[in-house]
Every structure is written in C-alpha cells, then in structure tokens.
JSON list of C-alpha atoms in Angstrom, two decimals:
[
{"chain": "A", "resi": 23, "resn": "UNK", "atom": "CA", "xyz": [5.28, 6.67, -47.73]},
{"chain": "A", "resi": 24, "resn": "UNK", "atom": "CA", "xyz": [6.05, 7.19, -44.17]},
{"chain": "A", "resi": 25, "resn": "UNK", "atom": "CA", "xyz": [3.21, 9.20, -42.04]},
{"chain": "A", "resi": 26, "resn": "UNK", "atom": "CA", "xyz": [4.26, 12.97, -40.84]},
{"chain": "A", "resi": 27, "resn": "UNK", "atom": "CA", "xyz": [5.48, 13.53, -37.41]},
{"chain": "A", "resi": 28, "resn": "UNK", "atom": "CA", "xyz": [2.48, 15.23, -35.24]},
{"chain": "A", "resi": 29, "resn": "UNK", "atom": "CA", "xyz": [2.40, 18.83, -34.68]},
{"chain": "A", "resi": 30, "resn": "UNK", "atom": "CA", "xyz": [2.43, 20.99, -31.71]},
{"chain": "A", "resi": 31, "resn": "UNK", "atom": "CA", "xyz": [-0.35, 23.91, -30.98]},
{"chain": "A", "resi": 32, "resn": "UNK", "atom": "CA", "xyz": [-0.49, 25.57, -27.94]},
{"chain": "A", "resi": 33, "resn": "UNK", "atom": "CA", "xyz": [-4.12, 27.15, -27.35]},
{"chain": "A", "resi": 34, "resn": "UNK", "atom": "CA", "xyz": [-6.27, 29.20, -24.71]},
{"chain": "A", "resi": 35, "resn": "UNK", "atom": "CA", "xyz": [-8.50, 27.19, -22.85]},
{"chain": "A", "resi": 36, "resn": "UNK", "atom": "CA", "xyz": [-11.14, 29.02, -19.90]},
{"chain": "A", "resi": 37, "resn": "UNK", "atom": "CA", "xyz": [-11.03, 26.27, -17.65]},
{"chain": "A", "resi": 38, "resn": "UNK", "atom": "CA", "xyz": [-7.50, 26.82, -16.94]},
{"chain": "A", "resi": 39, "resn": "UNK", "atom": "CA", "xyz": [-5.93, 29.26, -14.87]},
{"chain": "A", "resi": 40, "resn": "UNK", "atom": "CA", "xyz": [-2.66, 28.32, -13.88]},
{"chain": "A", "resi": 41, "resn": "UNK", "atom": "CA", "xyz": [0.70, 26.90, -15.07]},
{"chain": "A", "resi": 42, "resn": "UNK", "atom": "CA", "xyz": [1.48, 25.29, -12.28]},
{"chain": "A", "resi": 43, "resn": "UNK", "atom": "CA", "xyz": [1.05, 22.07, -14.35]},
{"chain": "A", "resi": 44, "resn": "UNK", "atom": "CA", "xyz": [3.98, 22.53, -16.54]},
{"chain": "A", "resi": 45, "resn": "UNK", "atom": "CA", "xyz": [6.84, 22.86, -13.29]},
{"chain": "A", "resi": 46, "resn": "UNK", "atom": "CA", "xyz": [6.12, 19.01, -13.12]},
{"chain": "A", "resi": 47, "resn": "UNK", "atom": "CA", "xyz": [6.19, 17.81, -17.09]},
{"chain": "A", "resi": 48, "resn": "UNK", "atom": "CA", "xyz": [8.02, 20.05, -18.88]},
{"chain": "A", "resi": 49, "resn": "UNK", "atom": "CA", "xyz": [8.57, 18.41, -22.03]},
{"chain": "A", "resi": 50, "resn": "UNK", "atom": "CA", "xyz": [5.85, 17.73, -24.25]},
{"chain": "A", "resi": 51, "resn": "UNK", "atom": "CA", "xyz": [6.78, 15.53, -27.41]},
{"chain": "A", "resi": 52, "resn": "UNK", "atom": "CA", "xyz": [4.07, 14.78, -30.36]},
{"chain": "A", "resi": 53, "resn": "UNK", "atom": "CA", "xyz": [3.81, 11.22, -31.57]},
{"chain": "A", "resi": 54, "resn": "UNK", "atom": "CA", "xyz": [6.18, 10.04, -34.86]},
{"chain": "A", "resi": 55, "resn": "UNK", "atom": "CA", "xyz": [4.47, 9.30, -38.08]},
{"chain": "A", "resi": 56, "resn": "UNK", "atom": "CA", "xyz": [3.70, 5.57, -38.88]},
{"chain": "A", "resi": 57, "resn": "UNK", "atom": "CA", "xyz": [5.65, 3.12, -41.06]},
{"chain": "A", "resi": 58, "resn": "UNK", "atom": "CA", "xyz": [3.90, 1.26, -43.53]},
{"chain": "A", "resi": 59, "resn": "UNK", "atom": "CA", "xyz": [5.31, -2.15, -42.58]},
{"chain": "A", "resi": 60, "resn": "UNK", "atom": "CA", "xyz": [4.00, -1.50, -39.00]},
{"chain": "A", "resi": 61, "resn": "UNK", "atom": "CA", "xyz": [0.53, -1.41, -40.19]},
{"chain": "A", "resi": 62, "resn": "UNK", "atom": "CA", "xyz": [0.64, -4.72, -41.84]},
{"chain": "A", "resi": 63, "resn": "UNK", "atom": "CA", "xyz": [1.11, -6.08, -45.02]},
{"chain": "A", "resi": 64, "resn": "UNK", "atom": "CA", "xyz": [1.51, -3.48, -48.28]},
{"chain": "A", "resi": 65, "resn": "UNK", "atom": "CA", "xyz": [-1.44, -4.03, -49.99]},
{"chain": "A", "resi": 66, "resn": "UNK", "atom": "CA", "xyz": [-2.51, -1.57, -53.26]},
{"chain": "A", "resi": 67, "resn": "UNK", "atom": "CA", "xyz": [-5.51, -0.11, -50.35]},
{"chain": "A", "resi": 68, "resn": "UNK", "atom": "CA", "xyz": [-2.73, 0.62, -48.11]},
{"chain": "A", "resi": 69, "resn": "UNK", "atom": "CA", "xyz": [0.20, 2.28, -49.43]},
{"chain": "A", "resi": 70, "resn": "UNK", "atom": "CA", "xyz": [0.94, 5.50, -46.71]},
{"chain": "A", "resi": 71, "resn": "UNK", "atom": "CA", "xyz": [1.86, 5.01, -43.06]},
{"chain": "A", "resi": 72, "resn": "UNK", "atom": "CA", "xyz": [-0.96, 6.82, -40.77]},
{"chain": "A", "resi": 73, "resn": "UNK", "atom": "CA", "xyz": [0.15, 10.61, -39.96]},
{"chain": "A", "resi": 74, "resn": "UNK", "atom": "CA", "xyz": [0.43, 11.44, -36.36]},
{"chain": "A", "resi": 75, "resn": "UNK", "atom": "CA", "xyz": [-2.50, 13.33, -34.42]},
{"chain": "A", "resi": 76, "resn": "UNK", "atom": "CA", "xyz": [-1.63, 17.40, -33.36]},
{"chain": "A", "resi": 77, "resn": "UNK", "atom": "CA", "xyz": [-0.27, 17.55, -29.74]},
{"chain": "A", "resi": 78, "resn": "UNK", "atom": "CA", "xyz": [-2.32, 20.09, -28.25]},
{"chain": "A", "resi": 79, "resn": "UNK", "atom": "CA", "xyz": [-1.73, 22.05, -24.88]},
{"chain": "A", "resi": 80, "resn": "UNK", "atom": "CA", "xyz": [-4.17, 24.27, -23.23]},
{"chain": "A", "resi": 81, "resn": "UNK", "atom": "CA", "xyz": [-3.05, 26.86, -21.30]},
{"chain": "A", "resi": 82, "resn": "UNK", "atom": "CA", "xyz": [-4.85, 29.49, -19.30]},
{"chain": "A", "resi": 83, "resn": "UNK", "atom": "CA", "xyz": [-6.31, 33.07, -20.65]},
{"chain": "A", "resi": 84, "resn": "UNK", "atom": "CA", "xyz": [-3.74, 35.87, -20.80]},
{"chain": "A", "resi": 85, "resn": "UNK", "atom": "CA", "xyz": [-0.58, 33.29, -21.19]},
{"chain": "A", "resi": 86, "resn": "UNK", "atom": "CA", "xyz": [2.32, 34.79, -23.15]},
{"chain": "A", "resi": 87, "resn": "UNK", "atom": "CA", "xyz": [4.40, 32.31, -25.60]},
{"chain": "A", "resi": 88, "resn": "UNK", "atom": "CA", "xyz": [8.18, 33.20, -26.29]},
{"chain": "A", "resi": 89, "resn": "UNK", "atom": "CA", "xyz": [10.96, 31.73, -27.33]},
{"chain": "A", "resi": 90, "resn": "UNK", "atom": "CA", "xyz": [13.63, 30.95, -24.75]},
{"chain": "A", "resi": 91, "resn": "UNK", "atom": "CA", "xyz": [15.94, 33.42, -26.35]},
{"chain": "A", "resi": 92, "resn": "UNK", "atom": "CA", "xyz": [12.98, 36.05, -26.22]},
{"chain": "A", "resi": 93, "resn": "UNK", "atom": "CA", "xyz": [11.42, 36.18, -29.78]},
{"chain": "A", "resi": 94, "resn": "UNK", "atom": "CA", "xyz": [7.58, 36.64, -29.08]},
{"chain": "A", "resi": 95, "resn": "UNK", "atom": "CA", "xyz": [5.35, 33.98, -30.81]},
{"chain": "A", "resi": 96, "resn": "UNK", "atom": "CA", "xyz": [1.94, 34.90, -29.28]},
{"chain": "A", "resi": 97, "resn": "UNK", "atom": "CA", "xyz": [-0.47, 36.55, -26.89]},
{"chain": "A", "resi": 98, "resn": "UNK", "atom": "CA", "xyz": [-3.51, 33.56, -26.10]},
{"chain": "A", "resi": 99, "resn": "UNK", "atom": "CA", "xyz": [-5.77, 36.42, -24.62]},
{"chain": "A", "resi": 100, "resn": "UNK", "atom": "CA", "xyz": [-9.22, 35.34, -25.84]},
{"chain": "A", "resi": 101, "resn": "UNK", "atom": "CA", "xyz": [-11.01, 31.41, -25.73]},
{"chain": "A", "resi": 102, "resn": "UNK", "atom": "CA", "xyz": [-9.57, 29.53, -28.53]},
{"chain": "A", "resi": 103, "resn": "UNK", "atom": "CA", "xyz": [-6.72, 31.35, -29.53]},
{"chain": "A", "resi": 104, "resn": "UNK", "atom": "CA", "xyz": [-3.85, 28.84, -30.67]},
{"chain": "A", "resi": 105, "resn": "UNK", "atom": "CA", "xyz": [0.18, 29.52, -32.28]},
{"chain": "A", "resi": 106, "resn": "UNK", "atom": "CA", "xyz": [1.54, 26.24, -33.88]},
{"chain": "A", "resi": 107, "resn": "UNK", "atom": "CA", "xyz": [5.26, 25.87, -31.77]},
{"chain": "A", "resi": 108, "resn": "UNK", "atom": "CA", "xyz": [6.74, 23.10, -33.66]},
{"chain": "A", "resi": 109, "resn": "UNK", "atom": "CA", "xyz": [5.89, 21.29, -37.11]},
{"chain": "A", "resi": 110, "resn": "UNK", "atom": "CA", "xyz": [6.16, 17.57, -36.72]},
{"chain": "A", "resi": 111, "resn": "UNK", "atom": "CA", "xyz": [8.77, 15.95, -39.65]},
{"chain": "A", "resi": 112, "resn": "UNK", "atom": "CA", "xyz": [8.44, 14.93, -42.97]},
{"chain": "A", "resi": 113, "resn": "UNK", "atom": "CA", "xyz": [7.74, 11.33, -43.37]},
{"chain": "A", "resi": 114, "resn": "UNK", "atom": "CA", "xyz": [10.11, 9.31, -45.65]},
{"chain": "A", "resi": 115, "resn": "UNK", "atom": "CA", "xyz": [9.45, 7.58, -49.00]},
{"chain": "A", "resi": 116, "resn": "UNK", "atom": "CA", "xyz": [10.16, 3.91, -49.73]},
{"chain": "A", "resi": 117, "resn": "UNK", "atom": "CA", "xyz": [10.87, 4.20, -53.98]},
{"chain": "A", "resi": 118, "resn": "UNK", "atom": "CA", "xyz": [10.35, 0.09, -54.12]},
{"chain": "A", "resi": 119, "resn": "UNK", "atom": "CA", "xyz": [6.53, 0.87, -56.20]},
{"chain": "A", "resi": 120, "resn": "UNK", "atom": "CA", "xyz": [8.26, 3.87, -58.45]},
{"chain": "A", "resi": 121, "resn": "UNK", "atom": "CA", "xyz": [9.17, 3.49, -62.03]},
{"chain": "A", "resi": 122, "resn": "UNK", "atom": "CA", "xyz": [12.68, 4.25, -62.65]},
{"chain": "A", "resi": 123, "resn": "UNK", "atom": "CA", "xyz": [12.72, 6.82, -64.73]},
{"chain": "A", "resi": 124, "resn": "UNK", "atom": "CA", "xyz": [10.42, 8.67, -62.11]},
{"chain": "A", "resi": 125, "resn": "UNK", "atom": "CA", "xyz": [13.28, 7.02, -59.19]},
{"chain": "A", "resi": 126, "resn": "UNK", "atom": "CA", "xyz": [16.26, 8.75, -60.46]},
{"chain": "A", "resi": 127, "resn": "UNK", "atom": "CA", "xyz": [14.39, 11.96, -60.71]},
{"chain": "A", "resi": 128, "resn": "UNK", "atom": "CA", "xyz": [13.50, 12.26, -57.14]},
{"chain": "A", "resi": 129, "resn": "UNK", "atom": "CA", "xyz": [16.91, 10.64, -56.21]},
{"chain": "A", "resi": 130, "resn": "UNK", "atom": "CA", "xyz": [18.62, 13.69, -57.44]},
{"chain": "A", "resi": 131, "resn": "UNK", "atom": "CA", "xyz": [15.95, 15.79, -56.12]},
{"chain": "A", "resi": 132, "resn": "UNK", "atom": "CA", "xyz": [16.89, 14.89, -51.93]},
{"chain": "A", "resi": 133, "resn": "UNK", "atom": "CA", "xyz": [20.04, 13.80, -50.71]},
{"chain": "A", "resi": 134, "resn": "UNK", "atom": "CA", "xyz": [18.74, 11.95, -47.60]},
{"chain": "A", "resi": 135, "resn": "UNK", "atom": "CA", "xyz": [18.55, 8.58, -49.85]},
{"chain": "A", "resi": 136, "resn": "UNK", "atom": "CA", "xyz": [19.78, 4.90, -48.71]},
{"chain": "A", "resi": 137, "resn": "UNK", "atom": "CA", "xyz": [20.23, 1.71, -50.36]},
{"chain": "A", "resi": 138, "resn": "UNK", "atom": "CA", "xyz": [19.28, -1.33, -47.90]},
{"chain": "A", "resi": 139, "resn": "UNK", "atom": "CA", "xyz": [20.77, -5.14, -48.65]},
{"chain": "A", "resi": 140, "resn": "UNK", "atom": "CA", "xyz": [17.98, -5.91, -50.96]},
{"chain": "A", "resi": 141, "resn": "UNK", "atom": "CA", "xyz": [18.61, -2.96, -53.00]},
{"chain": "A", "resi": 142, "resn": "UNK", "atom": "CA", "xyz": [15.60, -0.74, -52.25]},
{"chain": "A", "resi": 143, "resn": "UNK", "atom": "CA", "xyz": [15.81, 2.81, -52.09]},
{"chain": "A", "resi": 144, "resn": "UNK", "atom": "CA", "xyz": [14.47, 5.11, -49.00]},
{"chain": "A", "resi": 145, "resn": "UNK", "atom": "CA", "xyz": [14.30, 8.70, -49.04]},
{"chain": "A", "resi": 146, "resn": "UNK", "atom": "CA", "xyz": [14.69, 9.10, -45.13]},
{"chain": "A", "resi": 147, "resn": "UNK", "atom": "CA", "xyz": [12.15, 11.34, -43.06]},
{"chain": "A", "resi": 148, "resn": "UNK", "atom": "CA", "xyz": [13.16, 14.91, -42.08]},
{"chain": "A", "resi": 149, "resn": "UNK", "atom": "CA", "xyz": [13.00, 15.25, -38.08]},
{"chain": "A", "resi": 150, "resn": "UNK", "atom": "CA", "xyz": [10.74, 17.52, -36.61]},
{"chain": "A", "resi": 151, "resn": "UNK", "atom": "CA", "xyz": [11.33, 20.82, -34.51]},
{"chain": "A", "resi": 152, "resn": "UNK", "atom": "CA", "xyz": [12.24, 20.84, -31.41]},
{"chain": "A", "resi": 153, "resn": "UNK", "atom": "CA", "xyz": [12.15, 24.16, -29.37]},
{"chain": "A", "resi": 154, "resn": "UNK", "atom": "CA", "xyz": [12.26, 25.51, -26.40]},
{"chain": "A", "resi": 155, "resn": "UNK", "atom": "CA", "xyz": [10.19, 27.97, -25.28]},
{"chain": "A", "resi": 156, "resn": "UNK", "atom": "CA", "xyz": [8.87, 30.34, -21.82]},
{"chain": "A", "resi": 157, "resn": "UNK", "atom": "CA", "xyz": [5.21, 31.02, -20.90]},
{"chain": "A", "resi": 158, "resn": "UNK", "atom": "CA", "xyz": [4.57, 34.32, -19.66]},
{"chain": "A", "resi": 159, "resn": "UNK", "atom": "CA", "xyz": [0.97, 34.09, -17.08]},
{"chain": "A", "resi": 160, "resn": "UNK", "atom": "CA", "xyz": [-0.55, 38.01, -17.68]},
{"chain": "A", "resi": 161, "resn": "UNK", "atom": "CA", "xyz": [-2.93, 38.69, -14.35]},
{"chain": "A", "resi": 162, "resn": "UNK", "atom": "CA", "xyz": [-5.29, 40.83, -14.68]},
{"chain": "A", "resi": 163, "resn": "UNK", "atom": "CA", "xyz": [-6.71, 41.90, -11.54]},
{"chain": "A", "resi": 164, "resn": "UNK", "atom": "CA", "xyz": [-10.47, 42.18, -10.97]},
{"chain": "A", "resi": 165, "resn": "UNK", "atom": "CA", "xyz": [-10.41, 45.39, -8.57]},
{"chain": "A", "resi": 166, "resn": "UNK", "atom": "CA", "xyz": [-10.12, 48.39, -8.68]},
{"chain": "A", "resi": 167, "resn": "UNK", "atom": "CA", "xyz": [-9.25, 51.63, -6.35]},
{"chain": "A", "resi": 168, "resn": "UNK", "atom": "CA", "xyz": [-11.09, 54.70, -6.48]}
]
C-alpha cells in the first residue's frame, strides 16, 4: 500500500504577529505519501509505503481563516488553536500479495483500478485537497480612551 498524502493544519502560534510572511510564499503544499518500491525491496517487514508528515503553519493570535469564496473555517484566537485546511490523499493499493477471491472483491469495490504489462493490478491513490483560502489579521488594540 501506498503512504497517505500529508495533511495541512493551520495553528496559533504567540511568537508570531504578522502575516507579512505569506505575501512572499503563498503556496504551501504537504509532502506525497511514499511508494513501497521507493523504500527498497518488498520484504514481508515492509509491506506499506511511509505516510507523509502534517504540514503545519503558524500564524499569529487573532488570525481569521476563510475560504476564498467567504465560508468561515476558524477564529485562531487563543495559543494552540489549529483547523485542518486540506486532507492529504488516499494512498493507492498494489493487489500483487491479495488472494483472488479477496482481488475481485475490492476491484468492484473502486473504479480507479489499472492493469500494468506484467498483469498486476493497482488501485490508484485519490489526490488530495487543494484550496484556496484568505487570512483575516484581527488587531486588538492595547489602549484605551477615557
């Protein structure tokens, strides 16, 4: 089996306070699953490509997280708060070490299957999400009038 596709959390971190940081990268992209074959040889210990760590993003206190088209997704007010923005993808399935009976069950179960020239059958990954999204910087000022 081929590893998941890392996640993506966006969380509140105190030591920043600005968002300055995202005008120059704006894309952030978590790292694919791993392949079996990429690890090595198959061995009976080593059956299931690695999964990919979570991307995570700290942001400052008070940052607002919205979809692009305006849905809310979260308010990070307080240290630690986090929203998950995009689930990394499904890793695939190599049915080479499945009996057949068990095969043609999960064959009919997914119809993201391919035959390669030696005959072995892949259920292919499912991508992950990709979205797009706006962060909203609440200031909260530290004076008052009286």
């Amino acid at each position: 089996m081929g590893g998941h596709g890392g996640d993506v959390v966006i969380y509140a971190d105190e030591s920043k306070d600005t968002l300055l940081e995202f005008h120059n990268k704006s894309k952030h992209k978590a790292k694919r699953g791993g392949n079996v074959d990429a690890m090595g040889v198959l061995t009976s210990y080593l059956q299931n490509g690695l999964a990919a760590p979570t991307l995570r993003i700290p942001v400052p206190l008070g940052t607002v997280v919205k979809h692009k088209r305006g849905k809310f997704l979260a308010d990070l007010a307080n240290p630690g708060d986090e929203v998950l923005v995009a689930r990394g993808g499904q890793g695939g399935i190599s049915l080479l070490e499945v009996p057949e009976h068990k095969k043609k069950q999960m064959t009919t179960l997914t119809t993201n299957m391919m035959r390669d020239d030696s005959d072995k059958v892949l259920a292919i990954g499912e991508p992950g999400e990709e979205v797009s999204l706006q962060l909203i910087l609440r200031v909260v000022a530290d004076v008052g009038l009286v």
